[in-house]
Coordinates of C-alpha atoms in Angstrom, one line a residue:
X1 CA 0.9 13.0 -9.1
X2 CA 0.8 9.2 -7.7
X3 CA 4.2 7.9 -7.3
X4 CA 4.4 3.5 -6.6
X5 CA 7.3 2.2 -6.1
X6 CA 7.6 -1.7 -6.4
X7 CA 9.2 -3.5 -3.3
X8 CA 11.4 -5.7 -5.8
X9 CA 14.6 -3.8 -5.0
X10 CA 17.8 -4.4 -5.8
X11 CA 18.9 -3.6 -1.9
X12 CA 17.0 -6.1 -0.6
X13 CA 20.0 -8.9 -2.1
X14 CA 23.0 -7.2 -0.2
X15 CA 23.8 -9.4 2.6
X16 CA 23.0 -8.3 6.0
X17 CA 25.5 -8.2 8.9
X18 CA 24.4 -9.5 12.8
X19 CA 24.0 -7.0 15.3
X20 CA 22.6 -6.7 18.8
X21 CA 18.9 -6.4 19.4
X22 CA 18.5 -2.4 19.9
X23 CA 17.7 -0.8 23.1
X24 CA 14.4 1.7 22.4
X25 CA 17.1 5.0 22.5
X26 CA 19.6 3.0 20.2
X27 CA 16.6 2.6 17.6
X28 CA 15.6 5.6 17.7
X29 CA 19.5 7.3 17.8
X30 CA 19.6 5.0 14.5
X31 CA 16.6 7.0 12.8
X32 CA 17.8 10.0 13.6
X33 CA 20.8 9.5 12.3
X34 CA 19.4 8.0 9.0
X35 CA 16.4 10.9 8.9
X36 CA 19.2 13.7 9.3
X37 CA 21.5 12.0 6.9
X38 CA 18.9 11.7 4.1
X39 CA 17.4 14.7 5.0
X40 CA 13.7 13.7 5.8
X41 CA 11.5 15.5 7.6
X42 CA 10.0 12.5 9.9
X43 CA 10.8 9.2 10.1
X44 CA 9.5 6.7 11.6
X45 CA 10.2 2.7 12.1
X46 CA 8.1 -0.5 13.8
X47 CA 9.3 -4.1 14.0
X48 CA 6.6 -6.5 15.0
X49 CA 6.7 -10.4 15.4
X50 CA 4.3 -13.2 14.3
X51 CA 1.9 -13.0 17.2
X52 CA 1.8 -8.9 16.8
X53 CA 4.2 -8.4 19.6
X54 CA 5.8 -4.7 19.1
X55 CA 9.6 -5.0 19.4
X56 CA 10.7 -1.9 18.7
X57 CA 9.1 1.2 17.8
X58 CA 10.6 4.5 17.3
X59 CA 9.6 8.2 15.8
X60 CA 12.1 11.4 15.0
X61 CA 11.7 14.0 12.8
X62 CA 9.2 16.8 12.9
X63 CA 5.1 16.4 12.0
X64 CA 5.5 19.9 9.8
X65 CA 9.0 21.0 8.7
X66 CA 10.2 24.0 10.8
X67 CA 7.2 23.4 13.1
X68 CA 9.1 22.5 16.4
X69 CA 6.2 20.1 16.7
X70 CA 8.0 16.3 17.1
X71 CA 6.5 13.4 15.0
X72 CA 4.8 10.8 17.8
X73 CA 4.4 6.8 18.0
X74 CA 0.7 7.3 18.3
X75 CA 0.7 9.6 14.9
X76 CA -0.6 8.0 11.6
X77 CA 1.4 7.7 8.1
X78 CA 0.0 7.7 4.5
X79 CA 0.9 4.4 3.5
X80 CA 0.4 4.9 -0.1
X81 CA 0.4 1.8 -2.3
X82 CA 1.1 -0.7 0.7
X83 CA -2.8 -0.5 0.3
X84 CA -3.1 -2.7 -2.2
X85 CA -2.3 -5.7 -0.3
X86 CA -4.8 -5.0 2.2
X87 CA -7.7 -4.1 -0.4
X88 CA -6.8 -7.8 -1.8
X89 CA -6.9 -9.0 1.3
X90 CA -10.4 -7.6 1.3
X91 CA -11.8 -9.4 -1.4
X92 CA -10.3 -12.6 -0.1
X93 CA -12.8 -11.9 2.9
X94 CA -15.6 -11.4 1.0
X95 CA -14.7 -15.0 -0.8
X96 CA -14.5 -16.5 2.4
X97 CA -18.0 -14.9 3.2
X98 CA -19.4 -16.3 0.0
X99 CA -19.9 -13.1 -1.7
X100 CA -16.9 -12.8 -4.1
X101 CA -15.3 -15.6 -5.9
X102 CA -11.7 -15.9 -7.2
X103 CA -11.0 -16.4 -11.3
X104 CA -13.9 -13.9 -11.4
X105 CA -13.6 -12.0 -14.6
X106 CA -14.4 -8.7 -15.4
X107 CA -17.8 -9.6 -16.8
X108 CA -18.8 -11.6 -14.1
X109 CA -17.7 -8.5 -11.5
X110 CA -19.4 -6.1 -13.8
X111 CA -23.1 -7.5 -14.7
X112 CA -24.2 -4.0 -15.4
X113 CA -21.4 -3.4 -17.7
X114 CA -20.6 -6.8 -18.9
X115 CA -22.8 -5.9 -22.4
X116 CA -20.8 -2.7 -23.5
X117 CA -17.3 -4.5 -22.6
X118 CA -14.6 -4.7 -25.1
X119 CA -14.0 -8.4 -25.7
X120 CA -10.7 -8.3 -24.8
X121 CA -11.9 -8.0 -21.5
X122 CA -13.7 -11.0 -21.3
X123 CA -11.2 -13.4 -19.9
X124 CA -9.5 -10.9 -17.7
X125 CA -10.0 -12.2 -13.4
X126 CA -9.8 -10.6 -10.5
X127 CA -6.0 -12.4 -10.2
X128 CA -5.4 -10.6 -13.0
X129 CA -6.3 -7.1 -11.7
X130 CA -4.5 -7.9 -8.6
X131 CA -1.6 -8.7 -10.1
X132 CA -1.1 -6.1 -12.5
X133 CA -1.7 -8.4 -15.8
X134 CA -4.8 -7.2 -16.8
X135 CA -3.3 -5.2 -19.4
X136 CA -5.1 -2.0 -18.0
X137 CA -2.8 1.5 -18.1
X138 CA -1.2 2.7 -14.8
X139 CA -3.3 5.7 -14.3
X140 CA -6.3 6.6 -15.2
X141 CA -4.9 9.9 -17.0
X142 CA -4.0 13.2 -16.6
X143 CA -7.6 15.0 -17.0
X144 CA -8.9 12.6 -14.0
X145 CA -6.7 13.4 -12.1
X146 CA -6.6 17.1 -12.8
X147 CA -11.0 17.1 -12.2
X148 CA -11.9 14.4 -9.9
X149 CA -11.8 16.0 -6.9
X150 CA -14.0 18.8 -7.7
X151 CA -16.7 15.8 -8.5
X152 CA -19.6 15.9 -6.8
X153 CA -20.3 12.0 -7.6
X154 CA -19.6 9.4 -5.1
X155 CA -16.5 7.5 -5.2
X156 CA -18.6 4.4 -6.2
X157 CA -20.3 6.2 -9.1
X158 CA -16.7 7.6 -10.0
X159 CA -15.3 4.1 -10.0
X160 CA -17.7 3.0 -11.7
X161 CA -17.9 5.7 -14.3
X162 CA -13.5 4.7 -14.5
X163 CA -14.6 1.3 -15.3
X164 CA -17.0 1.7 -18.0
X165 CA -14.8 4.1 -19.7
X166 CA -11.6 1.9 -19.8
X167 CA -13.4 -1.6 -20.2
X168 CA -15.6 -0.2 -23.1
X169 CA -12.6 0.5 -25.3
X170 CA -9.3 -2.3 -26.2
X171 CA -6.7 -2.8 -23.6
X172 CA -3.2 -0.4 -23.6
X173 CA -1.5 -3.3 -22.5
X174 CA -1.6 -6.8 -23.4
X175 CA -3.0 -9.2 -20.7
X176 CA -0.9 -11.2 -19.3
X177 CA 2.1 -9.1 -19.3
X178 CA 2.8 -7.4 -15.8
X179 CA 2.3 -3.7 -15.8
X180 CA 2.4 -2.3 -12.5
X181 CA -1.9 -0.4 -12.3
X182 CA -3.3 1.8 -10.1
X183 CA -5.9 2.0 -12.3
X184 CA -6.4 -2.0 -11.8
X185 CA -6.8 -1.6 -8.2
X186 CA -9.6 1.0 -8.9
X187 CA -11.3 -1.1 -11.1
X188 CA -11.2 -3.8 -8.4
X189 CA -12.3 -1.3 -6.0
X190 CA -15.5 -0.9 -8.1
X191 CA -15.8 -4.2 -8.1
X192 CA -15.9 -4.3 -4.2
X193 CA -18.3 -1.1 -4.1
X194 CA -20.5 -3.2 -5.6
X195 CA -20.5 -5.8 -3.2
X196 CA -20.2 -3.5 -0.5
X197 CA -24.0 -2.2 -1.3
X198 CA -25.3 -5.5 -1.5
X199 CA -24.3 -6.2 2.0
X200 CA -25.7 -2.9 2.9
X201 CA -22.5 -0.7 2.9
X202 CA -21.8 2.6 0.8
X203 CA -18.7 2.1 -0.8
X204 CA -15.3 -0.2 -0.6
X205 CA -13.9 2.3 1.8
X206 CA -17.2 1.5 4.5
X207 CA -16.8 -2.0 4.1
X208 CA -13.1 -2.2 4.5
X209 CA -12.8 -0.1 7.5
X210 CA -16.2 -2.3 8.7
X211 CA -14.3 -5.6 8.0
X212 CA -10.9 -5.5 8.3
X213 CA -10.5 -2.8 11.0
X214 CA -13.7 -3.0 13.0
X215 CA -11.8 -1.4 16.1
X216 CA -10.4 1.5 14.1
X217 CA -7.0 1.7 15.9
X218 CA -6.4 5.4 13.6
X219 CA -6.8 3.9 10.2
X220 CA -8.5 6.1 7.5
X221 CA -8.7 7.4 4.2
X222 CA -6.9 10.3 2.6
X223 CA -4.2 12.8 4.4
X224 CA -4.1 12.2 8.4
X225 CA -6.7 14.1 10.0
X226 CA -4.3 15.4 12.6
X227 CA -0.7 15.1 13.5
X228 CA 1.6 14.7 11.0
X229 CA 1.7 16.2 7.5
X230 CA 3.3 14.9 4.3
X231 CA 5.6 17.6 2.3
X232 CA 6.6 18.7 -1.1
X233 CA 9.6 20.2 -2.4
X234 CA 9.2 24.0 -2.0
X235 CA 10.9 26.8 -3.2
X236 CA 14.8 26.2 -3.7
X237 CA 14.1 22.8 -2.5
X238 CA 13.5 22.9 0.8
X239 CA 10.8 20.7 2.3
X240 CA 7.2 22.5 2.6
X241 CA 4.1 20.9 4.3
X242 CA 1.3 19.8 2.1
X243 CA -1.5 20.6 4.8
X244 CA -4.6 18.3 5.3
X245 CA -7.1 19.3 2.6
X246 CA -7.9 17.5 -0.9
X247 CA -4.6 18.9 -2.3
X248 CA -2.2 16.7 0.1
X249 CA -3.1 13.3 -1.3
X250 CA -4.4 11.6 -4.7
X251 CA -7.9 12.0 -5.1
X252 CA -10.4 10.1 -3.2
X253 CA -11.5 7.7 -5.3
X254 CA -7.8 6.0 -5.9
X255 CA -8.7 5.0 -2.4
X256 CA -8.1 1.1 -3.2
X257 CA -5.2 1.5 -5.3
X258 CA -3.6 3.9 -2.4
X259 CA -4.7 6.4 -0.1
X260 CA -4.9 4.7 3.5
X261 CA -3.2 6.0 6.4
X262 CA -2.5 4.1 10.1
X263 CA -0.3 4.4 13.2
X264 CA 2.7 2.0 12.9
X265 CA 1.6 -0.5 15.5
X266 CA -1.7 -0.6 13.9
X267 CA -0.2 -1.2 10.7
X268 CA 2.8 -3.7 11.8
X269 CA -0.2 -5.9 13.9
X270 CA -2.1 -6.3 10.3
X271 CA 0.5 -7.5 8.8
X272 CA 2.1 -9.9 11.6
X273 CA -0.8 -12.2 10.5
X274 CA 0.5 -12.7 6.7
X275 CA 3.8 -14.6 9.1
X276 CA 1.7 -17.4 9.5
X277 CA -1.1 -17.4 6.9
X278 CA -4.0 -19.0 6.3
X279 CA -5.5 -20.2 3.3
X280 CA -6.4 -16.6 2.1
X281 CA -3.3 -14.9 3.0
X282 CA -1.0 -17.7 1.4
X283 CA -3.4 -17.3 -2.1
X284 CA -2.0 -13.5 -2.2
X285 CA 1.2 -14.3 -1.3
X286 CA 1.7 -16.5 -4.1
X287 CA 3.8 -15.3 -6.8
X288 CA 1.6 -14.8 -9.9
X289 CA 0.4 -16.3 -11.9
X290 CA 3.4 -18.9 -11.3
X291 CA 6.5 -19.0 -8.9
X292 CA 8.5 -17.8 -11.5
X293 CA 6.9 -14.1 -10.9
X294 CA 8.0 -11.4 -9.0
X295 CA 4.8 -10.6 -7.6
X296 CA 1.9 -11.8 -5.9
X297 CA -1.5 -10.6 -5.5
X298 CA -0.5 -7.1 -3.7
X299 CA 3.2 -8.1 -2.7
X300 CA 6.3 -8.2 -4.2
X301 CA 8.1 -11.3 -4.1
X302 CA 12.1 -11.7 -4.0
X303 CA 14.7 -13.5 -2.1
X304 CA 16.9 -12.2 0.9
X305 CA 20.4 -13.3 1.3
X306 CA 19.9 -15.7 4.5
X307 CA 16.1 -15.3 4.8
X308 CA 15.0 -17.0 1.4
X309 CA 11.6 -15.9 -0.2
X310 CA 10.5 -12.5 1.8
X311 CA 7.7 -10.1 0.6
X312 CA 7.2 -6.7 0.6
X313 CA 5.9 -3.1 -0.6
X314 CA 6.7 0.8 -1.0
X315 CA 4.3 3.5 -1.6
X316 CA 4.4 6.9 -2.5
X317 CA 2.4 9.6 -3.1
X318 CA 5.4 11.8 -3.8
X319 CA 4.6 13.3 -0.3
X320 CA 5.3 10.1 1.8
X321 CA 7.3 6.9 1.9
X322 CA 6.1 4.1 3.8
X323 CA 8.3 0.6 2.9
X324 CA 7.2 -2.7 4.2
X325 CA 9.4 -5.7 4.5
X326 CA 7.7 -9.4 5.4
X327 CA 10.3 -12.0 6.4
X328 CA 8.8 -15.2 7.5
X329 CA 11.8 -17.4 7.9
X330 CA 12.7 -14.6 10.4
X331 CA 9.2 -13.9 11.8
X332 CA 9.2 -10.9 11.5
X333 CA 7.3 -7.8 10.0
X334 CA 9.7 -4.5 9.5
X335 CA 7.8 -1.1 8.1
X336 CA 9.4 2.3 7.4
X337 CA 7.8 5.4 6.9
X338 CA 8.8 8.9 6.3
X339 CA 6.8 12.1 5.7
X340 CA 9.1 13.5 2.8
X341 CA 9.7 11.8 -0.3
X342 CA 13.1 12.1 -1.7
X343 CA 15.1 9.4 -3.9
X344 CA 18.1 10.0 -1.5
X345 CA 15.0 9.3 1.1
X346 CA 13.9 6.1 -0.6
X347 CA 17.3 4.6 -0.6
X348 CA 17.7 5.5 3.3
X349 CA 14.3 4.1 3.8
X350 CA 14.9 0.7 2.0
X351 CA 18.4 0.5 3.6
X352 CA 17.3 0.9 7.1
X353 CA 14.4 -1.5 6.6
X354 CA 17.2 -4.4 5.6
X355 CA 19.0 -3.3 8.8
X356 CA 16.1 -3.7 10.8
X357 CA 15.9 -7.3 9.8
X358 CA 19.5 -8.2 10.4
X359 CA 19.0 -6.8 13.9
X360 CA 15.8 -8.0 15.2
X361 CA 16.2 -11.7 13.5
X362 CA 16.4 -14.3 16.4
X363 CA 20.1 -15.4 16.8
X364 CA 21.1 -12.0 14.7

C-alpha cells in the first residue's frame, strides 16, 4: 500500500532555463496547465525563502474529483514520506534537550528489549535507522498491514510490539548497505514513544506535534480532516476519492515513517529553516555515513546544474504526491503536492518543482 519515492532523481540534473519571477495568476495559470496536462486531480505549489517569506503560492484542481468543490491555499496535503525528515529532526530536539543521544544503538534505545535482541543488532545507531543502513526490510509485511488498523493497541504498544518482532530475529539486509525502510523509521518512532512517556507525553505523535509545531498551523496525522481528499484509480481508470476514514492512508502507527499532513505555508516555513541550519539541522543534512552518499539522515542528497549540492524528498501513499526541493545556494524552499498519484503525475510534479527553482532563484 505505501508507496516512497526517493528525491534522488534523475530530473533534478537537467539544466534549468531563467525566467521571470511569476505574477500570482501566472503561477497558478502554470499549475493548471501542468495539473490538466498530467491529469491530476489537485495540485498545488509554494516557494518560500530563508527567513519563511511566502513568494508564491498557488492551488488548482478539485478537493474530490467531479466535486465542483476547488482545492484552497489554506487546505492541508498528505505529505507522505517528507515526514521522515521532520521525525529526524525530532530526535535531534530531544538530543539538544538532553534526552536522546546520537550513535545510540538499538540496545541502548531499547533497554526493555535489549536482552532478547539478535546480535546483529547490537552495533546498529540511530544514524543508522535514519539513514536506511540498518539493514532492516522496507515494510513491515503484508499481514501488518492487512490487520493493524483493526488493533485496538496503542500506536506505542504496536511499535513496540514491530520492534521486538523484527530485532529478535537476524537482519534481511545487511547493515551498512542503504535500503530505503519504512519500517526503520517505525522502529525509530518506538524509540521516540519511549522518550515521549518519560517526559510525560503518550506517544511520538504527542510529542512531535507538542515540540515541533506547538502553534498547530493545520498539521496532523493521518488523511486531512477536512478539505481535500486523496484518490485512487477507480473503475476504467478514472480518478475516485479515497474519503477520510482509516482506509485513505497507511495505518496509524507508520505515523513516523509517513503519515503527516500540513497546509503548504505551514510546511514551506518548517523547512525554510534547514536554508540556514544550525548544528542539528546541518547533522541531518549531511550525506551518510560519508559525503560520498546519496542521502542524509531524512534527505536526499544530489547536485543541481548551477545550484551545486541541494536536498530534497517525495512521498507517496499511492493516493498523494507531495515533492520537496531545498536549494540553499538559491535560498530557497520549493514543495509540490498533488492529491492523485500517477507516474505521468510524478514526472509533472518533479518537473515543475525544477521550474520553480529556475524561476524564483534571485538573478533567474
Amino acid at each position: 500500500m505505501f508507496r516512497t519515492l526517493l528525491a534522488v532523481i534523475a530530473l533534478w540534473l537537467v539544466p534549468l532555463s531563467a525566467a521571470a519571477v511569476p505574477t500570482a495568476e501566472e503561477l497558478h495559470q502554470q499549475l493548471e496547465r501542468v495539473r490538466a496536462e498530467a491529469g491530476l486531480v489537485a495540485l498545488g505549489a509554494v516557494v518560500a525563502d530563508a527567513d519563511g517569506n511566502i513568494l508564491g503560492l498557488a492551488v488548482t484542481g478539485e478537493r474530490r474529483n467531479g466535486s465542483g468543490d476547488p482545492a484552497q491555499p489554506e487546505d492541508a496535503w498528505h505529505i507522505g514520506s517528507n515526514t521522515k525528515m521532520l521525525t529526524a529532526l525530532l530526535y535531534g530536539r530531544l538530543v539538544e534537550q538532553g534526552e536522546a543521544e546520537w550513535g545510540a544503538t538499538l540496545p541502548e534505545l531499547f533497554p526493555d528489549l535489549a536482552s532478547g535482541m539478535d546480535p546483529a543488532w547490537r552495533g546498529v545507531t540511530i544514524e543508522d535507522l535514519f539513514a536506511h543502513r540498518s539493514g532492516l526490510a522496507p515494510n513491515p509485511g503484508a499481514l501488518w498491514f492487512l490487520t493493524s488498523r483493526a488493533s485496538k493497541a496503542s500506536l506505542p504498544a504496536q511499535r513496540s510490539k514491530l520492534a521486538a518482532g523484527f530485532l529478535f530475529q537476524s537482519p534481511r539486509g545487511e547493515t551498512g548497505d542503504f535500503a530505503y525502510s519504512n519500517l526503520g523509521y517505525m522502529i525509530a518512532g518506538a524509540a521516540i514513544d519511549r522518550i515521549a512517556r518519560r517526559l510525560g507525553q503518550n506517544s511520538y505523535e504527542d510529542l512531535f506535534l507538542s515540540m515541533l509545531i506547538p502553534d498547530g498551523e493545520g498539521w496532523g496525522f493521518g488523511p486531512p480532516p477536512e478539505g481535500i481528499e486523496g484518490h485512487v484509480r477507480g473503475l476504467f481508470g478514472k480518478m475516485k476519492a479515497a474519503g477520510k476514514g482509516p482506509e485513505a492512508d497507511n495505518p496509524p502507527g507508520l505515523g513516523p515513517a509517513g503519515t503527516l499532513h500540513v497546509p503548504l505555508a505551514a510546511h514551506a516555513r518548517l523547512l525554510s529553516r534547514f536554508l540556514t541550519p544550525d548544528a542539528t539541522q546541518s547533522r541531518l543534512l549531511a550525506p551518510y555515513p560519508d559525503d560520498a552518499s546519496h542521502y542524509a539522515l531524512g534527505w536526499g542528497v544530489t547536485q543541481l546544474d548551477g545550484f551545486g549540492r541541494v536536498y530534497g524528498h517525495n512521498g507517496s501513499n499511492t493516493m498523494w504526491l507531495s515533492a520537496v526541493l531545498l536549494v540553499p545556494e538559491a535560498g530557497l524552499v520549493v514543495i509540490v503536492n498533488t492529491n492523485s498519484y500517477t507516474e505521468e503525475g510524478s514526472t509533472a510534479v518533479n518537473a515543475l518543482s525544477r521550474d520553480l527553482v529556475a524561476l524564483y532563484a534571485p538573478g533567474g
